[in-house]
mmCIF file of C-alpha atoms in Angstrom:
data_model
loop_
_atom_site.group_PDB
_atom_site.id
_atom_site.type_symbol
_atom_site.label_atom_id
_atom_site.label_comp_id
_atom_site.label_asym_id
_atom_site.label_seq_id
_atom_site.Cartn_x
_atom_site.Cartn_y
_atom_site.Cartn_z
ATOM 1 C CA MET E 1 5.895 -239.169 -4.967
ATOM 2 C CA ARG E 2 3.249 -236.536 -5.758
ATOM 3 C CA PHE E 3 -0.035 -236.624 -3.895
ATOM 4 C CA THR E 4 -3.091 -234.502 -4.602
ATOM 5 C CA VAL E 5 -2.055 -231.437 -2.576
ATOM 6 C CA MET E 6 -3.320 -227.940 -3.247
ATOM 7 C CA ASN E 7 -1.754 -224.579 -2.458
ATOM 8 C CA ILE E 8 -4.081 -222.925 0.025
ATOM 9 C CA ASN E 9 -4.002 -219.232 0.857
ATOM 10 C CA GLY E 10 -5.263 -218.328 4.302
ATOM 11 C CA ASN E 11 -6.319 -221.709 5.678
ATOM 12 C CA GLN E 12 -4.895 -225.051 6.743
ATOM 13 C CA ASN E 13 -3.991 -227.468 3.971
ATOM 14 C CA TRP E 14 -5.487 -230.478 5.712
ATOM 15 C CA VAL E 15 -4.763 -232.924 2.892
ATOM 16 C CA GLU E 16 -1.054 -232.184 3.061
ATOM 17 C CA PHE E 17 -1.137 -232.168 6.875
ATOM 18 C CA PHE E 18 -2.585 -235.680 7.135
ATOM 19 C CA GLN E 19 -0.685 -237.211 4.222
ATOM 20 C CA LYS E 20 2.684 -236.145 5.623
ATOM 21 C CA LYS E 21 1.834 -237.900 8.866
ATOM 22 C CA ALA E 22 0.408 -240.919 7.021
ATOM 23 C CA LEU E 23 3.733 -241.588 5.297
ATOM 24 C CA GLN E 24 5.395 -241.970 8.709
ATOM 25 C CA GLN E 25 3.000 -244.670 9.976
ATOM 26 C CA THR E 26 3.169 -248.474 10.050
ATOM 27 C CA SER E 27 -0.577 -249.037 10.346
ATOM 28 C CA THR E 28 -2.737 -251.683 8.713
ATOM 29 C CA ILE E 29 -5.569 -250.207 6.647
ATOM 30 C CA LEU E 30 -8.714 -252.250 6.020
ATOM 31 C CA ILE E 31 -10.592 -251.196 2.867
ATOM 32 C CA GLY E 32 -13.982 -252.509 1.780
ATOM 33 C CA ILE E 33 -14.167 -253.997 -1.728
ATOM 34 C CA SER E 34 -17.332 -254.774 -3.699
ATOM 35 C CA GLU E 35 -17.910 -256.896 -6.792
ATOM 36 C CA ASP E 36 -17.557 -253.751 -8.913
ATOM 37 C CA ALA E 37 -14.099 -253.753 -10.478
ATOM 38 C CA SER E 38 -14.059 -249.995 -11.138
ATOM 39 C CA PHE E 39 -13.423 -249.055 -7.480
ATOM 40 C CA TYR E 40 -10.469 -251.437 -7.255
ATOM 41 C CA GLN E 41 -9.060 -250.105 -10.525
ATOM 42 C CA ARG E 42 -8.957 -246.635 -8.948
ATOM 43 C CA LEU E 43 -7.671 -247.948 -5.625
ATOM 44 C CA ARG E 44 -4.804 -250.082 -6.923
ATOM 45 C CA PRO E 45 -2.392 -247.347 -8.162
ATOM 46 C CA ILE E 46 -3.027 -245.323 -5.000
ATOM 47 C CA MET E 47 -2.208 -248.318 -2.814
ATOM 48 C CA LEU E 48 0.966 -248.792 -4.823
ATOM 49 C CA LYS E 49 2.012 -245.181 -4.100
ATOM 50 C CA PHE E 50 1.667 -245.705 -0.370
ATOM 51 C CA LEU E 51 3.357 -249.117 -0.469
ATOM 52 C CA ILE E 52 6.382 -247.645 -2.209
ATOM 53 C CA ASN E 53 6.661 -244.537 -0.056
ATOM 54 C CA SER E 54 5.552 -245.715 3.382
ATOM 55 C CA ASN E 55 5.368 -248.748 5.662
ATOM 56 C CA LEU E 56 1.587 -248.995 5.548
ATOM 57 C CA SER E 57 -0.084 -252.368 4.966
ATOM 58 C CA PHE E 58 -3.462 -253.012 3.356
ATOM 59 C CA VAL E 59 -6.193 -255.602 3.828
ATOM 60 C CA LEU E 60 -8.984 -255.777 1.243
ATOM 61 C CA VAL E 61 -12.285 -256.941 2.751
ATOM 62 C CA GLY E 62 -15.143 -258.201 0.588
ATOM 63 C CA LYS E 63 -17.183 -261.148 -0.654
ATOM 64 C CA ASN E 64 -14.480 -262.057 -3.160
ATOM 65 C CA PRO E 65 -11.535 -259.640 -2.883
ATOM 66 C CA MET E 66 -9.077 -262.177 -4.325
ATOM 67 C CA LYS E 67 -10.969 -261.861 -7.610
ATOM 68 C CA PHE E 68 -9.069 -258.597 -8.087
ATOM 69 C CA HIS E 69 -6.078 -258.953 -5.824
ATOM 70 C CA SER E 70 -4.899 -262.304 -7.225
ATOM 71 C CA SER E 71 -4.297 -260.704 -10.599
ATOM 72 C CA SER E 72 -2.512 -257.663 -9.178
ATOM 73 C CA ASN E 73 1.211 -257.182 -9.448
ATOM 74 C CA PHE E 74 2.100 -256.575 -5.793
ATOM 75 C CA SER E 75 4.857 -259.191 -5.767
ATOM 76 C CA SER E 76 7.310 -256.808 -4.128
ATOM 77 C CA PHE E 77 4.815 -256.104 -1.340
ATOM 78 C CA GLN E 78 3.100 -259.484 -0.963
ATOM 79 C CA ASN E 79 3.465 -259.413 2.830
ATOM 80 C CA ARG E 80 1.793 -255.999 3.022
ATOM 81 C CA VAL E 81 -1.313 -256.564 0.889
ATOM 82 C CA GLU E 82 -3.767 -259.198 2.093
ATOM 83 C CA THR E 83 -7.444 -260.093 1.797
ATOM 84 C CA ILE E 84 -10.335 -261.103 4.043
ATOM 85 C CA THR E 85 -13.135 -262.991 2.325
ATOM 86 C CA ASP E 86 -16.529 -262.873 4.012
ATOM 87 C CA PRO E 87 -20.105 -263.255 2.696
ATOM 88 C CA LYS E 88 -21.119 -260.314 4.908
ATOM 89 C CA PRO E 89 -18.169 -257.920 4.609
ATOM 90 C CA GLU E 90 -19.948 -254.946 6.215
ATOM 91 C CA GLN E 91 -20.541 -256.944 9.395
ATOM 92 C CA ARG E 92 -16.992 -258.325 9.357
ATOM 93 C CA MET E 93 -15.499 -254.851 8.975
ATOM 94 C CA ALA E 94 -17.643 -253.469 11.792
ATOM 95 C CA SER E 95 -16.653 -256.372 14.033
ATOM 96 C CA LEU E 96 -12.954 -255.792 13.364
ATOM 97 C CA ILE E 97 -13.305 -252.151 14.435
ATOM 98 C CA PHE E 98 -13.909 -253.287 18.009
ATOM 99 C CA ASN E 99 -12.054 -256.633 17.968
ATOM 100 C CA GLN E 100 -8.548 -255.991 16.633
ATOM 101 C CA SER E 101 -6.564 -258.416 18.779
ATOM 102 C CA ASN E 102 -6.769 -261.350 16.376
ATOM 103 C CA LEU E 103 -6.957 -260.154 12.787
ATOM 104 C CA ARG E 104 -6.818 -263.209 10.535
ATOM 105 C CA THR E 105 -6.565 -262.733 6.804
ATOM 106 C CA ASP E 106 -7.108 -265.303 4.070
ATOM 107 C CA HIS E 107 -3.436 -266.363 4.087
ATOM 108 C CA TYR E 108 -1.829 -265.394 7.380
ATOM 109 C CA GLN E 109 -2.208 -263.225 10.446
ATOM 110 C CA ILE E 110 -1.239 -259.559 10.336
ATOM 111 C CA ILE E 111 -0.416 -258.105 13.749
ATOM 112 C CA THR E 112 0.645 -254.587 12.728
ATOM 113 C CA LYS E 113 -1.087 -252.045 14.939
ATOM 114 C CA PRO E 114 -3.078 -249.904 14.968
ATOM 115 C CA ILE E 115 -5.717 -251.008 12.510
ATOM 116 C CA VAL E 116 -7.728 -248.327 10.723
ATOM 117 C CA VAL E 117 -10.824 -248.859 8.600
ATOM 118 C CA ILE E 118 -12.082 -247.290 5.354
ATOM 119 C CA ARG E 119 -15.594 -248.270 4.233
ATOM 120 C CA GLY E 120 -14.607 -248.014 0.577
ATOM 121 C CA ALA E 121 -16.976 -249.739 -1.836
ATOM 122 C CA LEU E 122 -19.167 -251.432 0.784
ATOM 123 C CA SER E 123 -22.829 -250.508 1.284
ATOM 124 C CA SER E 124 -23.206 -247.410 3.467
ATOM 125 C CA SER E 125 -26.539 -248.423 5.004
ATOM 126 C CA LYS E 126 -25.351 -251.958 5.832
ATOM 127 C CA PHE E 127 -22.059 -250.668 7.229
ATOM 128 C CA LEU E 128 -23.769 -248.068 9.427
ATOM 129 C CA ALA E 129 -26.241 -250.638 10.730
ATOM 130 C CA ALA E 130 -23.406 -253.053 11.509
ATOM 131 C CA ILE E 131 -21.444 -250.374 13.396
ATOM 132 C CA LYS E 132 -24.476 -249.447 15.510
ATOM 133 C CA ASN E 133 -25.027 -253.112 16.302
ATOM 134 C CA GLU E 134 -21.404 -253.547 17.406
ATOM 135 C CA ILE E 135 -21.573 -250.446 19.629
ATOM 136 C CA ARG E 136 -24.536 -251.960 21.463
ATOM 137 C CA LYS E 137 -22.319 -254.908 22.405
ATOM 138 C CA VAL E 138 -19.668 -252.739 24.042
ATOM 139 C CA PRO E 139 -20.150 -252.846 27.843
ATOM 140 C CA PRO E 140 -21.319 -250.786 29.478
ATOM 141 C CA TYR E 141 -23.699 -249.440 26.851
ATOM 142 C CA GLN E 142 -23.805 -245.766 27.666
ATOM 143 C CA LYS E 143 -24.979 -242.353 26.577
ATOM 144 C CA ILE E 144 -23.026 -239.113 26.325
ATOM 145 C CA ASP E 145 -25.038 -236.035 27.309
ATOM 146 C CA GLY E 146 -28.180 -238.113 26.914
ATOM 147 C CA ILE E 147 -27.336 -239.123 23.337
ATOM 148 C CA PRO E 148 -26.637 -242.820 22.576
ATOM 149 C CA LEU E 149 -23.111 -243.580 21.421
ATOM 150 C CA GLN E 150 -24.443 -245.309 18.320
ATOM 151 C CA THR E 151 -25.627 -241.892 17.115
ATOM 152 C CA ILE E 152 -23.287 -241.423 14.150
ATOM 153 C CA SER E 153 -21.462 -238.108 13.733
ATOM 154 C CA ARG E 154 -19.297 -237.888 10.622
ATOM 155 C CA LEU E 155 -17.007 -235.002 9.797
ATOM 156 C CA ALA E 156 -16.139 -234.763 6.091
ATOM 157 C CA LEU E 157 -13.035 -233.077 4.726
ATOM 158 C CA LEU E 158 -14.020 -231.032 1.659
ATOM 159 C CA GLU E 159 -12.425 -228.588 -0.756
ATOM 160 C CA THR E 160 -14.018 -225.902 -2.914
ATOM 161 C CA ALA E 161 -13.173 -225.300 -6.572
ATOM 162 C CA GLU E 162 -10.976 -222.428 -5.316
ATOM 163 C CA ASN E 163 -8.953 -224.912 -3.217
ATOM 164 C CA PHE E 164 -10.328 -223.882 0.195
ATOM 165 C CA GLN E 165 -10.345 -226.887 2.529
ATOM 166 C CA PHE E 166 -12.734 -227.228 5.465
ATOM 167 C CA PHE E 167 -14.485 -229.825 7.580
ATOM 168 C CA PHE E 168 -18.216 -230.267 7.098
ATOM 169 C CA GLY E 169 -20.818 -231.726 9.448
ATOM 170 C CA GLY E 170 -24.078 -233.216 8.300
ATOM 171 C CA VAL E 171 -23.178 -235.304 5.231
ATOM 172 C CA GLY E 172 -25.618 -238.073 6.156
ATOM 173 C CA ILE E 173 -29.354 -237.603 5.664
ATOM 174 C CA ASP E 174 -29.992 -238.727 9.256
ATOM 175 C CA GLU E 175 -27.405 -236.409 10.845
ATOM 176 C CA VAL E 176 -27.703 -232.921 12.477
ATOM 177 C CA ASN E 177 -31.500 -233.060 12.271
ATOM 178 C CA SER E 178 -32.131 -231.680 15.761
ATOM 179 C CA PHE E 179 -30.721 -229.186 18.238
ATOM 180 C CA GLU E 180 -29.308 -232.029 20.330
ATOM 181 C CA SER E 181 -27.586 -233.769 17.424
ATOM 182 C CA LYS E 182 -26.022 -230.464 16.330
ATOM 183 C CA ARG E 183 -24.920 -229.803 19.897
ATOM 184 C CA LYS E 184 -23.238 -233.191 20.023
ATOM 185 C CA MET E 185 -21.599 -232.645 16.618
ATOM 186 C CA ILE E 186 -20.166 -229.312 17.786
ATOM 187 C CA GLY E 187 -18.983 -230.758 21.095
ATOM 188 C CA LEU E 188 -17.279 -233.711 19.421
ATOM 189 C CA SER E 189 -15.746 -231.434 16.785
ATOM 190 C CA ARG E 190 -14.218 -229.255 19.491
ATOM 191 C CA LEU E 191 -12.635 -232.343 21.074
ATOM 192 C CA PHE E 192 -11.420 -233.465 17.631
ATOM 193 C CA PHE E 193 -9.727 -230.131 16.940
ATOM 194 C CA GLU E 194 -8.197 -230.175 20.422
ATOM 195 C CA ARG E 195 -6.574 -233.504 19.510
ATOM 196 C CA LEU E 196 -5.185 -231.831 16.389
ATOM 197 C CA LYS E 197 -4.101 -228.793 18.465
ATOM 198 C CA HIS E 198 -5.721 -226.485 15.920
ATOM 199 C CA PRO E 199 -7.941 -223.429 16.584
ATOM 200 C CA LEU E 200 -11.581 -223.887 15.661
ATOM 201 C CA HIS E 201 -13.949 -221.417 14.036
ATOM 202 C CA ILE E 202 -17.377 -222.950 13.412
ATOM 203 C CA GLY E 203 -19.902 -221.670 10.899
ATOM 204 C CA LEU E 204 -23.566 -222.542 11.474
ATOM 205 C CA LEU E 205 -25.912 -222.591 8.486
ATOM 206 C CA SER E 206 -29.692 -222.264 8.702
ATOM 207 C CA GLY E 207 -32.665 -222.200 6.328
ATOM 208 C CA GLY E 208 -32.781 -218.483 5.587
ATOM 209 C CA ARG E 209 -31.740 -214.980 6.571
ATOM 210 C CA LEU E 210 -32.759 -213.502 9.902
ATOM 211 C CA SER E 211 -34.947 -211.104 7.931
ATOM 212 C CA ASP E 212 -36.896 -214.128 6.633
ATOM 213 C CA GLU E 213 -38.379 -214.945 10.041
ATOM 214 C CA GLY E 214 -42.129 -215.406 9.825
ATOM 215 C CA ARG E 215 -42.195 -216.578 6.213
ATOM 216 C CA ASP E 216 -42.169 -220.312 6.969
ATOM 217 C CA ALA E 217 -42.364 -222.399 10.149
ATOM 218 C CA ILE E 218 -39.547 -224.755 9.126
ATOM 219 C CA VAL E 219 -37.266 -221.827 8.290
ATOM 220 C CA ASP E 220 -38.144 -220.181 11.612
ATOM 221 C CA GLN E 221 -37.198 -223.329 13.514
ATOM 222 C CA SER E 222 -33.903 -223.603 11.635
ATOM 223 C CA LEU E 223 -33.015 -219.982 12.414
ATOM 224 C CA SER E 224 -34.012 -220.412 16.050
ATOM 225 C CA GLU E 225 -31.844 -223.530 16.465
ATOM 226 C CA ALA E 226 -28.788 -221.865 14.940
ATOM 227 C CA LYS E 227 -29.179 -218.710 17.060
ATOM 228 C CA ARG E 228 -29.568 -220.819 20.184
ATOM 229 C CA LEU E 229 -26.508 -222.936 19.380
ATOM 230 C CA GLU E 230 -24.441 -219.815 18.734
ATOM 231 C CA LYS E 231 -25.483 -218.363 22.094
ATOM 232 C CA VAL E 232 -25.054 -221.585 24.085
ATOM 233 C CA PHE E 233 -21.520 -222.314 22.869
ATOM 234 C CA THR E 234 -20.337 -218.697 22.914
ATOM 235 C CA GLU E 235 -21.366 -218.401 26.566
ATOM 236 C CA MET E 236 -20.010 -221.855 27.435
ATOM 237 C CA TRP E 237 -16.600 -221.218 25.910
ATOM 238 C CA LYS E 238 -16.397 -217.770 27.484
ATOM 239 C CA LYS E 239 -17.099 -219.225 30.929
ATOM 240 C CA ASN E 240 -14.949 -222.343 30.467
ATOM 241 C CA PRO E 241 -12.364 -221.700 27.729
ATOM 242 C CA PRO E 242 -11.389 -224.860 25.784
ATOM 243 C CA ASP E 243 -7.772 -225.893 25.343
ATOM 244 C CA ILE E 244 -7.785 -224.281 21.891
ATOM 245 C CA PRO E 245 -9.224 -220.946 20.687
ATOM 246 C CA CYS E 246 -12.859 -221.639 19.738
ATOM 247 C CA SER E 247 -15.495 -219.415 18.166
ATOM 248 C CA ILE E 248 -18.876 -219.988 16.556
ATOM 249 C CA SER E 249 -20.917 -217.805 14.196
ATOM 250 C CA HIS E 250 -24.351 -218.107 12.628
ATOM 251 C CA TYR E 251 -24.040 -217.357 8.915
ATOM 252 C CA GLU E 252 -27.749 -217.830 8.235
ATOM 253 C CA ILE E 253 -28.179 -219.284 4.703
ATOM 254 C CA LEU E 254 -25.080 -217.472 3.405
ATOM 255 C CA ILE E 255 -22.723 -220.403 2.890
ATOM 256 C CA GLU E 256 -20.486 -218.305 0.635
ATOM 257 C CA GLN E 257 -19.944 -215.815 3.466
ATOM 258 C CA ALA E 258 -18.955 -218.589 5.852
ATOM 259 C CA ILE E 259 -16.320 -219.832 3.405
ATOM 260 C CA SER E 260 -15.014 -216.297 2.827
ATOM 261 C CA HIS E 261 -14.538 -216.008 6.603
ATOM 262 C CA ASN E 262 -12.249 -219.068 6.588
ATOM 263 C CA VAL E 263 -14.351 -221.345 8.786
ATOM 264 C CA ASP E 264 -12.631 -224.517 9.917
ATOM 265 C CA LEU E 265 -15.928 -226.363 10.303
ATOM 266 C CA LEU E 266 -19.287 -225.808 8.627
ATOM 267 C CA ILE E 267 -22.495 -227.283 10.095
ATOM 268 C CA ALA E 268 -25.430 -227.860 7.726
ATOM 269 C CA PRO E 269 -29.021 -226.894 8.657
ATOM 270 C CA ASN E 270 -29.990 -230.590 8.516
ATOM 271 C CA GLY E 271 -28.874 -233.891 7.032
ATOM 272 C CA ILE E 272 -30.769 -233.608 3.753
ATOM 273 C CA SER E 273 -29.439 -230.149 2.923
ATOM 274 C CA GLY E 274 -25.996 -231.235 4.108
ATOM 275 C CA ASN E 275 -25.995 -234.200 1.752
ATOM 276 C CA LEU E 276 -27.131 -231.934 -1.079
ATOM 277 C CA ILE E 277 -24.401 -229.388 -0.277
ATOM 278 C CA TYR E 278 -21.823 -232.181 -0.375
ATOM 279 C CA ARG E 279 -23.120 -233.615 -3.659
ATOM 280 C CA THR E 280 -23.450 -230.221 -5.316
ATOM 281 C CA LEU E 281 -19.942 -229.193 -4.308
ATOM 282 C CA VAL E 282 -18.228 -232.450 -5.256
ATOM 283 C CA HIS E 283 -20.247 -233.719 -8.222
ATOM 284 C CA LEU E 284 -21.375 -230.469 -9.853
ATOM 285 C CA GLY E 285 -19.235 -227.672 -8.451
ATOM 286 C CA LYS E 286 -15.729 -229.011 -9.195
ATOM 287 C CA GLY E 287 -15.001 -229.349 -5.483
ATOM 288 C CA ARG E 288 -13.354 -232.341 -3.844
ATOM 289 C CA SER E 289 -13.907 -234.650 -0.903
ATOM 290 C CA PHE E 290 -11.242 -236.545 1.005
ATOM 291 C CA GLY E 291 -13.222 -238.857 3.260
ATOM 292 C CA ALA E 292 -15.165 -238.409 6.489
ATOM 293 C CA VAL E 293 -14.097 -239.406 10.002
ATOM 294 C CA TYR E 294 -16.553 -241.066 12.408
ATOM 295 C CA LEU E 295 -16.168 -238.710 15.370
ATOM 296 C CA ASN E 296 -17.920 -240.846 17.976
ATOM 297 C CA LEU E 297 -15.724 -243.865 17.171
ATOM 298 C CA PHE E 298 -12.523 -241.811 17.195
ATOM 299 C CA LEU E 299 -13.191 -239.875 20.399
ATOM 300 C CA HIS E 300 -15.174 -242.349 22.514
ATOM 301 C CA PHE E 301 -13.716 -245.675 21.344
ATOM 302 C CA ASN E 302 -10.258 -244.619 20.085
ATOM 303 C CA ARG E 303 -10.945 -246.154 16.667
ATOM 304 C CA ILE E 304 -10.258 -244.633 13.260
ATOM 305 C CA VAL E 305 -13.021 -245.266 10.737
ATOM 306 C CA ILE E 306 -13.246 -243.251 7.522
ATOM 307 C CA ASP E 307 -16.161 -243.035 5.143
ATOM 308 C CA CYS E 308 -15.438 -243.058 1.424
ATOM 309 C CA SER E 309 -18.023 -243.168 -1.346
ATOM 310 C CA ARG E 310 -18.519 -246.291 -3.457
ATOM 311 C CA VAL E 311 -18.160 -244.070 -6.528
ATOM 312 C CA ALA E 312 -15.239 -242.131 -5.057
ATOM 313 C CA PRO E 313 -12.838 -240.680 -7.622
ATOM 314 C CA SER E 314 -9.135 -241.264 -7.161
ATOM 315 C CA PHE E 315 -8.534 -238.077 -5.169
ATOM 316 C CA GLU E 316 -11.148 -239.083 -2.589
ATOM 317 C CA ILE E 317 -9.670 -242.563 -2.160
ATOM 318 C CA GLU E 318 -6.195 -241.082 -1.811
ATOM 319 C CA GLY E 319 -7.448 -238.481 0.642
ATOM 320 C CA ALA E 320 -9.307 -241.084 2.701
ATOM 321 C CA ILE E 321 -6.172 -243.227 3.064
ATOM 322 C CA GLY E 322 -4.162 -240.155 4.032
ATOM 323 C CA LEU E 323 -6.802 -239.083 6.555
ATOM 324 C CA ALA E 324 -7.060 -242.581 8.048
ATOM 325 C CA ALA E 325 -3.340 -243.135 8.548
ATOM 326 C CA GLY E 326 -2.688 -239.465 9.298
ATOM 327 C CA LEU E 327 -4.992 -239.575 12.326
ATOM 328 C CA VAL E 328 -3.029 -242.401 13.972
ATOM 329 C CA PRO E 329 -0.632 -240.045 15.848
ATOM 330 C CA PHE E 330 -3.673 -238.394 17.440
ATOM 331 C CA MET E 331 -5.098 -241.591 18.933
ATOM 332 C CA LEU E 332 -4.916 -242.040 22.698
ATOM 333 C CA LEU E 333 -2.069 -244.328 23.731
#
C-alpha cells in the first residue's frame, strides 16, 4: 500500500509518522458526508486502502449517507463501514464527540473504541457552533487561564511545494486574533508536542519588519504582540523548562525565513492572514494540507477531532484519516 508520503530533508515527516501509527489502530472513524457526491468519490478509494491494510472502521454521518454507501462495493468489509442518518449531521457529530458510550448506526451498534471524528464535507460554521454548544454542557463549565474552553484552537498540518512539513496555527478567521488567544495557542501546542515527545521550535509571524514600526498602527500592534510573546515564553521556559526542548522566535513578516529555519510550528499574525496563508499555499502554491487537530478537544477533553475541507483533495482526506487514527496512541488512558 502506498500512501502520500514525501521524502523530507531536515525535518520530521509528520504524514509518515502518523500514518504508520494509524495502520496499527482499531479505532472507529466518523466522517461527515454532504449531499455532494464529489467528496465521497474522493473518500471511497482512500477508505478502501485503510480497510484493506488496517483494522480501522468507518461511520459516514450525513443527511442521507446511504445514498452513496448503498451503491458502494464494500461487501468484504460490510461490518466495518456503517452510516448514521440525521437531518442535522453537524449537531449529531458534535454530540457523539462527547457521548461515545452508545454509538448507534443505521443498522447496528459499533462498540469499537476509541471513536475519532473528521468533519469532512459538513458545514464548518455549523460544526463549530455545535461543538461550542456541546462544550457548554460539559460540567463543570470552566476556563483555562481565563479563556473559555469553547475557544477553538486548531493546528493544521501543512506542506510546502518543496515538501517541508510543519504545523500551522491560525487557519480560522476567528483564531489567534489577540495576545491571549495566541498565548493559549502556544501553550496548547507545547502540551501537544510533549504528548508526541518531539522538540518544539515555534516561529511567530507579524505584520511587518521591526524597521517598519511607526508606519501603521495595526502593524505596530502586531509587532508588539509578537515581541511580547517571544519574551514571555522565552523567560517562562528558561525559568521552568518544559518536558521537551522548546524555543520561540519572532520572524517578523519573513515567513520564508521561518520555513528555512525548520520551524515545527508557525503562528500567523491573525486569523484572516492565517487563512490566506493556508489558501495561498494549498490552492495556489502547490503546497498540501493534511487536516487540522482541535487542540482544546484533544488536550482538555481527550477527544480527537480533525478538520478537513469540504473541497479537500484526496491527499488531504488521506492525511486527515492518518492524523486522526495516528493520534490515538497519544490519548490519555
